[in-house]
Every structure is written in C-alpha cells, then in structure tokens.
PDB file of C-alpha atoms in Angstrom:
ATOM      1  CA  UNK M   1     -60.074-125.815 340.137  1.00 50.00           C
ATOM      2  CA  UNK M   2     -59.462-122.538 339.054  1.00 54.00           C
ATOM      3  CA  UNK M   3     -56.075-122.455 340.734  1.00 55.00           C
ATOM      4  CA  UNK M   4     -55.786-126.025 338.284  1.00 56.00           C
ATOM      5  CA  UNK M   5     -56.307-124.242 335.197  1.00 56.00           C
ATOM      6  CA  UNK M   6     -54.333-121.528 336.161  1.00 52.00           C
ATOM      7  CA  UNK M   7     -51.492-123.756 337.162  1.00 51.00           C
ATOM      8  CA  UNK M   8     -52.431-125.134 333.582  1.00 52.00           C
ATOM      9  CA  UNK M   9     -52.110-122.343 332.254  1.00 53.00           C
ATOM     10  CA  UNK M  10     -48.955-121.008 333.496  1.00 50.00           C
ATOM     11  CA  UNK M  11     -47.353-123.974 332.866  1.00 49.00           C
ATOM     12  CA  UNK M  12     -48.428-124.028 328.945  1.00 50.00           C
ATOM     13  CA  UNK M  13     -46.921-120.540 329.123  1.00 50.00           C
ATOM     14  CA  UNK M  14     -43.934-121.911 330.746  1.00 48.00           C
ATOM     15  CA  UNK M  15     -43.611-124.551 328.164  1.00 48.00           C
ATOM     16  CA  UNK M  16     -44.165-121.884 325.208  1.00 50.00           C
ATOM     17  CA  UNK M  17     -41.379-119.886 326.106  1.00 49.00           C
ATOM     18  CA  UNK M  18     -38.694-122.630 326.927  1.00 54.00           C
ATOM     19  CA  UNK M  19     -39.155-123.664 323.499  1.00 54.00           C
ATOM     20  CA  UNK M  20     -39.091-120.387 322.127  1.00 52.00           C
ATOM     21  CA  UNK M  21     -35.322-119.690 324.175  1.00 54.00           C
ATOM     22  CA  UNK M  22     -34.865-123.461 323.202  1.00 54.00           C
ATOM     23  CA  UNK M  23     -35.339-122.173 319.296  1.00 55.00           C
ATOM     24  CA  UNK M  24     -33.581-119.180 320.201  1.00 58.00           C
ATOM     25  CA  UNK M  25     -30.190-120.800 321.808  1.00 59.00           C
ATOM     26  CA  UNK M  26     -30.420-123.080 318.442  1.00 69.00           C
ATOM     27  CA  UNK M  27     -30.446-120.435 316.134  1.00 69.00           C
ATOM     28  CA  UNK M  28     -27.501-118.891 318.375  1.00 72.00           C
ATOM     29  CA  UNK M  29     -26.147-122.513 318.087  1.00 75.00           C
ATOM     30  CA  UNK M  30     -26.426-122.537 314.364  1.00 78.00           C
ATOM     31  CA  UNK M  31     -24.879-119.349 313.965  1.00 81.00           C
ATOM     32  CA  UNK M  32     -21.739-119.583 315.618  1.00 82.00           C
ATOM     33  CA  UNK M  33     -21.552-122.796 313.976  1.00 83.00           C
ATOM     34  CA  UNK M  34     -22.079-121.026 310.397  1.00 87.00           C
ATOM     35  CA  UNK M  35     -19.217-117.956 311.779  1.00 88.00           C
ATOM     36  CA  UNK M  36     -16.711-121.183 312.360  1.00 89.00           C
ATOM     37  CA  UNK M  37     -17.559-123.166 308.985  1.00 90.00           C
ATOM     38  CA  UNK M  38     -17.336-119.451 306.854  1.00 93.00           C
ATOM     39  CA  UNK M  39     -13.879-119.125 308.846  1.00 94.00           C
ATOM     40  CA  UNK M  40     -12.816-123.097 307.707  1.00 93.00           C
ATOM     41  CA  UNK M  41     -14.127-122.145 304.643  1.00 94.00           C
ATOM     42  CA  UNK M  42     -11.933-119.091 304.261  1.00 95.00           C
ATOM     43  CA  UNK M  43      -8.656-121.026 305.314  1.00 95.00           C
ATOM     44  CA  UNK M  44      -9.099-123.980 302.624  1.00 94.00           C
ATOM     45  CA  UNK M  45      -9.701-121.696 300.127  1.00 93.00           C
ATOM     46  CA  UNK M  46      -6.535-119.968 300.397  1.00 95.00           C
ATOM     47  CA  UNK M  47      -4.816-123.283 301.012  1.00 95.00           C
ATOM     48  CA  UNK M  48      -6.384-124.195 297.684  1.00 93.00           C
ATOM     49  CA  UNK M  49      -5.013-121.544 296.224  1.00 93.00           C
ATOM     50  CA  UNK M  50      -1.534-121.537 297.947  1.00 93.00           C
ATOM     51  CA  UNK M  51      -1.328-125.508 296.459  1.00 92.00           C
ATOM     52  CA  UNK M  52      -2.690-124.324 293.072  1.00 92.00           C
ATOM     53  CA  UNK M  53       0.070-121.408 292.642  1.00 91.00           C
ATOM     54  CA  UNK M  54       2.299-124.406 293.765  1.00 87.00           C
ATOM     55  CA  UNK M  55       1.084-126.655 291.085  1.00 86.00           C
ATOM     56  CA  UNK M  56       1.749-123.898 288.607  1.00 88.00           C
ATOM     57  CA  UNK M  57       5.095-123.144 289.661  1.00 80.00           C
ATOM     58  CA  UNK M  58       6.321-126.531 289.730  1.00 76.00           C
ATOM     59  CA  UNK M  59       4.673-127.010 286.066  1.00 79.00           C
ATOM     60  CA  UNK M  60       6.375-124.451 284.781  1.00 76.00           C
ATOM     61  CA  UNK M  61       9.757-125.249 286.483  1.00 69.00           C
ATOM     62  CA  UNK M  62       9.479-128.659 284.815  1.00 66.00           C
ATOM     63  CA  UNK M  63       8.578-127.092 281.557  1.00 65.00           C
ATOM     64  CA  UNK M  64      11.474-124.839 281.769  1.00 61.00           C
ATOM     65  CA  UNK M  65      13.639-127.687 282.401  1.00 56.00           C
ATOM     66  CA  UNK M  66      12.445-129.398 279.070  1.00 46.00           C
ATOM     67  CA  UNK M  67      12.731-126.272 276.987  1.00 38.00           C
ATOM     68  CA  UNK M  68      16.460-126.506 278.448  1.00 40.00           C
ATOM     69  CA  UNK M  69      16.686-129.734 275.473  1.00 40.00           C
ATOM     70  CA  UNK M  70      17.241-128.618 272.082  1.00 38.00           C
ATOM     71  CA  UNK M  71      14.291-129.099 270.009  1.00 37.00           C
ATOM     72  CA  UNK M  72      14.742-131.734 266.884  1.00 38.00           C
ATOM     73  CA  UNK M  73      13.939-130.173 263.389  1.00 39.00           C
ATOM     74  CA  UNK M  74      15.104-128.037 261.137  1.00 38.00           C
ATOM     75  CA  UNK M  75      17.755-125.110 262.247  1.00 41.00           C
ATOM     76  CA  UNK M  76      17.718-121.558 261.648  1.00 42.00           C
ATOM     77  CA  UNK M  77      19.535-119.678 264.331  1.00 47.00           C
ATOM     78  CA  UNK M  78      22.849-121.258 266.335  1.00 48.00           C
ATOM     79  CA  UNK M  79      23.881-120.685 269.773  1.00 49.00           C
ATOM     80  CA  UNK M  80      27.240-121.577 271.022  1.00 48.00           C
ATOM     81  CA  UNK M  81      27.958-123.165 274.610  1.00 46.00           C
ATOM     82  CA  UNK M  82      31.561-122.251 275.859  1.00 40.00           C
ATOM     83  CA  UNK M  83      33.432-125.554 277.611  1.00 36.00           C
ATOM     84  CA  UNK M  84      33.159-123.420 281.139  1.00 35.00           C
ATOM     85  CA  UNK M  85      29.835-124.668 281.200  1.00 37.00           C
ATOM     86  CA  UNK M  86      28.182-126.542 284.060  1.00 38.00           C
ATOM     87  CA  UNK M  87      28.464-130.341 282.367  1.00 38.00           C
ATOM     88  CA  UNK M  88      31.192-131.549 283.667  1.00 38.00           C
ATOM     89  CA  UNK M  89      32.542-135.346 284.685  1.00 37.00           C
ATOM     90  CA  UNK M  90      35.422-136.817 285.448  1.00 36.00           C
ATOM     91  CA  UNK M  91      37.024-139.819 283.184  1.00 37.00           C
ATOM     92  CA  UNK M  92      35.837-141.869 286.327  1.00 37.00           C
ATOM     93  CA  UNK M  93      31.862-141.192 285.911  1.00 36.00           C
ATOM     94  CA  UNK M  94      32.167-141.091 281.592  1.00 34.00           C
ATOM     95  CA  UNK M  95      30.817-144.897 282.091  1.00 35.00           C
ATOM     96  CA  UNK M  96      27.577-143.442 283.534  1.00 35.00           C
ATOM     97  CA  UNK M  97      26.451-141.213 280.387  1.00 34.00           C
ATOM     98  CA  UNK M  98      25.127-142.073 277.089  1.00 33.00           C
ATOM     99  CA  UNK M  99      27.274-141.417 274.328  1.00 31.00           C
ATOM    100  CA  UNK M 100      24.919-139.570 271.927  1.00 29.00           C
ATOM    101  CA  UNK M 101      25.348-136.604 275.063  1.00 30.00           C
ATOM    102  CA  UNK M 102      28.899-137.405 275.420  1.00 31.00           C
ATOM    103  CA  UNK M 103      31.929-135.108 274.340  1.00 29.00           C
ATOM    104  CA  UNK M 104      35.191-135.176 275.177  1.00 30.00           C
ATOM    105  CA  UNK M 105      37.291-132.091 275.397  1.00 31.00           C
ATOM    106  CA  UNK M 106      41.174-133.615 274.899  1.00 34.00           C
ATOM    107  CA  UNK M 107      43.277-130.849 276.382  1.00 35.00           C
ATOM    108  CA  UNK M 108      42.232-131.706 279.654  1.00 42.00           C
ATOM    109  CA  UNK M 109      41.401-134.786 281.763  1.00 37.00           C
ATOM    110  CA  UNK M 110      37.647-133.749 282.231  1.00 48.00           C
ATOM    111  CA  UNK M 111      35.078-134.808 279.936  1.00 61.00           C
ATOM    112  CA  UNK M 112      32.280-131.989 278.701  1.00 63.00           C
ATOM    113  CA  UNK M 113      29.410-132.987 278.190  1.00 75.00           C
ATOM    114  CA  UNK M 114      26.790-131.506 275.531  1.00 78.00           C
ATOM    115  CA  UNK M 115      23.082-131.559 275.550  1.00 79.00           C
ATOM    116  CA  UNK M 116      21.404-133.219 273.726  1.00 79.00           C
ATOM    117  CA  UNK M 117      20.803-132.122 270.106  1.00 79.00           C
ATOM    118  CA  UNK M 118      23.790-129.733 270.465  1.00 80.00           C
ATOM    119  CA  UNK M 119      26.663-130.219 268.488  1.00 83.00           C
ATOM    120  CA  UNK M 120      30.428-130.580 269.511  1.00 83.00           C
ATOM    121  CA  UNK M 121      33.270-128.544 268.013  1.00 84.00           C
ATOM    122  CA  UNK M 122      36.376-127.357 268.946  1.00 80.00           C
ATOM    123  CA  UNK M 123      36.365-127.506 272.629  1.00 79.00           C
ATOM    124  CA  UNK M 124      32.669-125.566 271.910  1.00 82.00           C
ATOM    125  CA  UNK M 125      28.853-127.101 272.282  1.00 83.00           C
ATOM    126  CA  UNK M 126      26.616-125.489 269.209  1.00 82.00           C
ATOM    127  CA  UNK M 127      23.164-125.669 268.932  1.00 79.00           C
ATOM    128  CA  UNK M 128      20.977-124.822 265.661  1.00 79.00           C
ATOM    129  CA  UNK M 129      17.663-123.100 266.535  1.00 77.00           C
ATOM    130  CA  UNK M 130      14.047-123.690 264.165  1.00 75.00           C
ATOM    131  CA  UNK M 131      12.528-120.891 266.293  1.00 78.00           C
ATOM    132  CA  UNK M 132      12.704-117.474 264.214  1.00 81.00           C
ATOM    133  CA  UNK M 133      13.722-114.342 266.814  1.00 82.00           C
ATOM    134  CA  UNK M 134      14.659-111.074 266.670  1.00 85.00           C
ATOM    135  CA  UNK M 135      18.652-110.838 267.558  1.00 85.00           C
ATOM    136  CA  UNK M 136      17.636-109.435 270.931  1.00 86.00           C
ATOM    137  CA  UNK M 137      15.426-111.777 271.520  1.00 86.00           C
ATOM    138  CA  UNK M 138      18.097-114.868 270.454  1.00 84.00           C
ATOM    139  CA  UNK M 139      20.693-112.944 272.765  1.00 85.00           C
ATOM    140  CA  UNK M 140      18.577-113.134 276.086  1.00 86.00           C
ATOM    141  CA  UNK M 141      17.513-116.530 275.217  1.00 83.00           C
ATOM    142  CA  UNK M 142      21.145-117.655 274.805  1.00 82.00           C
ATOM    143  CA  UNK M 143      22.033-115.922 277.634  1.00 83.00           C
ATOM    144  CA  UNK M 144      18.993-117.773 280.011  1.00 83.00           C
ATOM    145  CA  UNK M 145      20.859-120.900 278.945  1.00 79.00           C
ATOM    146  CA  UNK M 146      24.572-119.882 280.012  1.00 80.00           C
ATOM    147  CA  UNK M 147      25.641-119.944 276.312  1.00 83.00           C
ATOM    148  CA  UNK M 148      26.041-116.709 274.256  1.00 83.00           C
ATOM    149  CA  UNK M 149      25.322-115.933 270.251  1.00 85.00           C
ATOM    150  CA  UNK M 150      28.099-117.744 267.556  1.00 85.00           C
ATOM    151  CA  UNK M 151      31.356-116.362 267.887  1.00 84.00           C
ATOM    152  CA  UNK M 152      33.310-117.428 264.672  1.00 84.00           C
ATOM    153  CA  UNK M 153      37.036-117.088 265.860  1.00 83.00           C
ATOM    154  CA  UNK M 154      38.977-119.128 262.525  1.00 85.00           C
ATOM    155  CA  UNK M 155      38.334-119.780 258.980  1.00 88.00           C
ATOM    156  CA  UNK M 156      37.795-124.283 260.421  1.00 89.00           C
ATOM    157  CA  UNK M 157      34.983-122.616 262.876  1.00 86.00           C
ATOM    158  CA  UNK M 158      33.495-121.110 260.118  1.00 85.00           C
ATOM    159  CA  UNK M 159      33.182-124.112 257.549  1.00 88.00           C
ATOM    160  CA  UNK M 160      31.724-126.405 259.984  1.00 86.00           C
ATOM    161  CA  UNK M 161      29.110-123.775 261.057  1.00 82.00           C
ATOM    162  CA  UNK M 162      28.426-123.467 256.899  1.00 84.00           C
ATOM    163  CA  UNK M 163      28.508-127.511 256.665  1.00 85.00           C
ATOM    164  CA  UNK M 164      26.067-127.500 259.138  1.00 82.00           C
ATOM    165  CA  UNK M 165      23.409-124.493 258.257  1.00 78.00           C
ATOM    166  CA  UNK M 166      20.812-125.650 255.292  1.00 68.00           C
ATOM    167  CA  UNK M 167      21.243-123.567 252.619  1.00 59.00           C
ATOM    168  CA  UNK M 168      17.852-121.606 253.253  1.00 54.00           C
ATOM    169  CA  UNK M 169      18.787-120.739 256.866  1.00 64.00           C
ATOM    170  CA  UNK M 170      19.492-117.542 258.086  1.00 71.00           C
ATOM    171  CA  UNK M 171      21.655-117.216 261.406  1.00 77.00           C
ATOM    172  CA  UNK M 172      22.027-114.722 264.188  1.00 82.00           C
ATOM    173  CA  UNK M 173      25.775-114.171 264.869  1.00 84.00           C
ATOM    174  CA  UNK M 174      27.271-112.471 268.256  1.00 85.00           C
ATOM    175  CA  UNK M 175      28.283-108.937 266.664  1.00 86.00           C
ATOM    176  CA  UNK M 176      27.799-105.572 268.137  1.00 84.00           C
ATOM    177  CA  UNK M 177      28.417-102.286 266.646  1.00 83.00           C
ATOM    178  CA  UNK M 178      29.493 -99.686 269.158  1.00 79.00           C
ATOM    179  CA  UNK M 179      28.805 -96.579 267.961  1.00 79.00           C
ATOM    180  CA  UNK M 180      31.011 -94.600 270.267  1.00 82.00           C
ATOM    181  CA  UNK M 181      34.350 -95.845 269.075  1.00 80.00           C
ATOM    182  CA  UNK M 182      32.626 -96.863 265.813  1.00 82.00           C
ATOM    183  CA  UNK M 183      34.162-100.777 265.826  1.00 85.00           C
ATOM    184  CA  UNK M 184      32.095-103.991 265.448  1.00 86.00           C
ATOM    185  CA  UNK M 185      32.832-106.093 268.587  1.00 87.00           C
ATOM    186  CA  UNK M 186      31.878-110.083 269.590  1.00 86.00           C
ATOM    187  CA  UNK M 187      29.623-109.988 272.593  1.00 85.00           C
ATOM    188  CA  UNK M 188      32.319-111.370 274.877  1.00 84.00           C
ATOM    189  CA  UNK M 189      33.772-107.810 274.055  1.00 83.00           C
ATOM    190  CA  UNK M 190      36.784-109.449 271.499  1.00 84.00           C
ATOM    191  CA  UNK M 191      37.349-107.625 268.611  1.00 84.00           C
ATOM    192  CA  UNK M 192      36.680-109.042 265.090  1.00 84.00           C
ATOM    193  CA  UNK M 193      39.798-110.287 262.850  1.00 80.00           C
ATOM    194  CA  UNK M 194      39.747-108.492 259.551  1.00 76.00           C
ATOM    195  CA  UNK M 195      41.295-111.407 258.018  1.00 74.00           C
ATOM    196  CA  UNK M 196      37.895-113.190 258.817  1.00 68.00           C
TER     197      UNK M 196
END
C-alpha cells in the first residue's frame, strides 16, 4: 500500500507539474501571440497614417483646384491671363462649353476660353481680386495661376480696366523699377510707353 500512495503521490506530482509547463507553454503561447498582434498593430498604424496623409493631400489638391475659380465679390487687385494660356478648344468642341466661360479670340480659328469670373478683353482674360496683398505677394499668386500682374499696353486697355475698378479700389499693376539702369520695366521685361 505504501508503494499505492507513493504511486499516488508521484503521480499528483506528475500532474502538478504538467499543468504548471501546461501554464507555462500558454503564457509562451500568449506571448508570441501579443509580439505578432504589437507587430499588426504597428503596420495598421502606419497604414492609417499613410491613408490619412493621403486624405490630406487629396483635400488640399481639390481645394487648390477651387481656389483656381475666381472668387465673386467685390474687386481690389486685377490679374491678367495672356491668350497662351492652357484653355483652349477648337470651333468643333465650342458646343460643349457654357457661354458665361466662353471667349472667343477672332484672329485665330481657336476659341479661348476664360474662367469663370474673369473678364475678356482684347485677346486678354482679367480677373479683379477682393483679397488685399502685398505686390509680392499678388505677383507669386499670379504667377501660381500662369497669369502675371496688369500690363496696360494702350490708352482702350486702360479705360476698360478704369470702367471696371470701383472707385474705392486700389490695384497692383506689373511695374518694376530696376535700379541698375534706373528704368521702370513691365514684368514680362517690356519697357513702359511714356506716352502712357
């Protein structure tokens, strides 16, 4: 009987320590599991942040593209568009395009378009700012949109650009003063006409 309790005994002992390497191999278990979900973790959080920067990117693309339309209001700095611009159609496509953006340049067979809220003159798109800048600030802006500050080249270009400014407007113009050869110049590097 002794040999019984012995075997008894042994065995409990037996028992006690499979569970313990049974506990033991779990909390192995469980921590290889916990390595592989801080590793998962790790990877959607940058993918989270990867599609976030995305989301911001493509917001401000899109916001870009609506500051790109002239704002309605009042006007208090101009920016002129030169006919080499990107708006281009044939006569074939004119059908196509509203006519509040449509302008037609008549010394050629291609039709120019404007956008929207500029204004058409001469072969020239114009647009009348509300926001108040400093000149270098209107320059780069102008420049961001592939148009350049007013050029006034004749005495017509002149009154419509009066006809159209409210009386309480001030406007940036496209003059630079080089001081080296002491001249005032247009910023496509034409020189100003003193009868002007």
């Amino acid at each position: 009987m002794q040999d019984e309790e012995r075997y008894m005994t042994l065995n409990i002992q037996s028992k006690k320590r499979n569970s313990a390497q049974t506990s033991q191999l779990t909390f192995k278990d469980y921590s290889v599991m916990l390595h592989w979900y801080k590793i998962l973790l790790g990877i959607s959080g940058t993918m989270n942040g990867v599609l976030a920067l995305t989301l911001i990117s493509l917001i401000l693309l899109v916001s870009q593209g609506i500051l790109l339309k002239c704002p309605k209001g009042s006007h208090s700095n101009i920016t002129q568009c030169e006919d080499t611009g990107d708006l281009k159609v044939n006569n074939g496509t004119r059908r196509n395009i509203s006519n509040k953006d449509l302008c037609i340049l008549r010394s050629t067979d291609q039709t120019v378009l404007c956008p929207s809220e500029w204004l058409k003159y001469q072969g020239k798109c114009y647009w009348f700012s509300n926001e108040m800048k400093s000149w270098s600030d209107s320059y780069v802006y102008c420049l961001e949109r592939k148009s350049h500050l007013l050029i006034i080249q004749d005495q017509p270009e002149m009154a419509f650009i009066q006809k159209n400014l409210r009386q309480s407007n001030y406007v940036w113009i496209g003059l630079n003063f080089t001081s080296l050869k002491m001249t005032w110049t247009w910023v496509d590097g034409s020189p100003v006409d003193p009868e002007m």
